[in-house]
Amino acid sequence: MTSPDSSPFPYEAPVSAELFARGRGVTPGGVNSPV
């Protein structure tokens, strides 16, 4: 990590966010779930 404007993993963040949102929508008993 020598570049101050470069993320260590600029490609993994959006993927993780998408998987998290998808998993939260499929998995029952989520944080925003009334169950």
mmCIF file of C-alpha atoms in Angstrom:
data_model
loop_
_atom_site.group_PDB
_atom_site.id
_atom_site.type_symbol
_atom_site.label_atom_id
_atom_site.label_comp_id
_atom_site.label_asym_id
_atom_site.label_seq_id
_atom_site.Cartn_x
_atom_site.Cartn_y
_atom_site.Cartn_z
ATOM 1 C CA MET A 1 0.000 0.000 0.000
ATOM 2 C CA THR A 2 2.112 2.844 -1.321
ATOM 3 C CA SER A 3 -0.591 4.915 -3.032
ATOM 4 C CA PRO A 4 -2.630 6.990 -0.556
ATOM 5 C CA ASP A 5 -5.586 7.130 -2.939
ATOM 6 C CA SER A 6 -5.589 3.403 -3.697
ATOM 7 C CA SER A 7 -7.714 0.951 -1.731
ATOM 8 C CA PRO A 8 -6.250 -2.431 -0.740
ATOM 9 C CA PHE A 9 -9.214 -4.125 -2.436
ATOM 10 C CA PRO A 10 -11.171 -1.725 -4.677
ATOM 11 C CA TYR A 11 -13.051 -4.611 -6.283
ATOM 12 C CA GLU A 12 -14.102 -6.582 -3.203
ATOM 13 C CA ALA A 13 -16.045 -3.846 -1.428
ATOM 14 C CA PRO A 14 -18.950 -3.491 -3.926
ATOM 15 C CA VAL A 15 -19.115 -7.260 -4.336
ATOM 16 C CA SER A 16 -19.343 -7.800 -0.578
ATOM 17 C CA ALA A 17 -22.012 -5.116 -0.336
ATOM 18 C CA GLU A 18 -24.046 -6.780 -3.077
ATOM 19 C CA LEU A 19 -23.732 -10.220 -1.500
ATOM 20 C CA PHE A 20 -24.658 -8.782 1.889
ATOM 21 C CA ALA A 21 -27.757 -7.077 0.509
ATOM 22 C CA ARG A 22 -28.744 -10.219 -1.398
ATOM 23 C CA GLY A 23 -28.195 -12.498 1.603
ATOM 24 C CA ARG A 24 -30.118 -10.165 3.899
ATOM 25 C CA GLY A 25 -33.067 -10.232 1.511
ATOM 26 C CA VAL A 26 -33.068 -14.031 1.273
ATOM 27 C CA THR A 27 -32.240 -14.933 4.870
ATOM 28 C CA PRO A 28 -35.253 -14.712 7.222
ATOM 29 C CA GLY A 29 -34.849 -13.035 10.601
ATOM 30 C CA GLY A 30 -32.670 -10.214 9.325
ATOM 31 C CA VAL A 31 -32.078 -6.907 11.100
ATOM 32 C CA ASN A 32 -34.901 -5.226 9.204
ATOM 33 C CA SER A 33 -37.090 -8.324 9.323
ATOM 34 C CA PRO A 34 -40.224 -8.341 11.522
ATOM 35 C CA VAL A 35 -39.615 -12.014 12.273
#
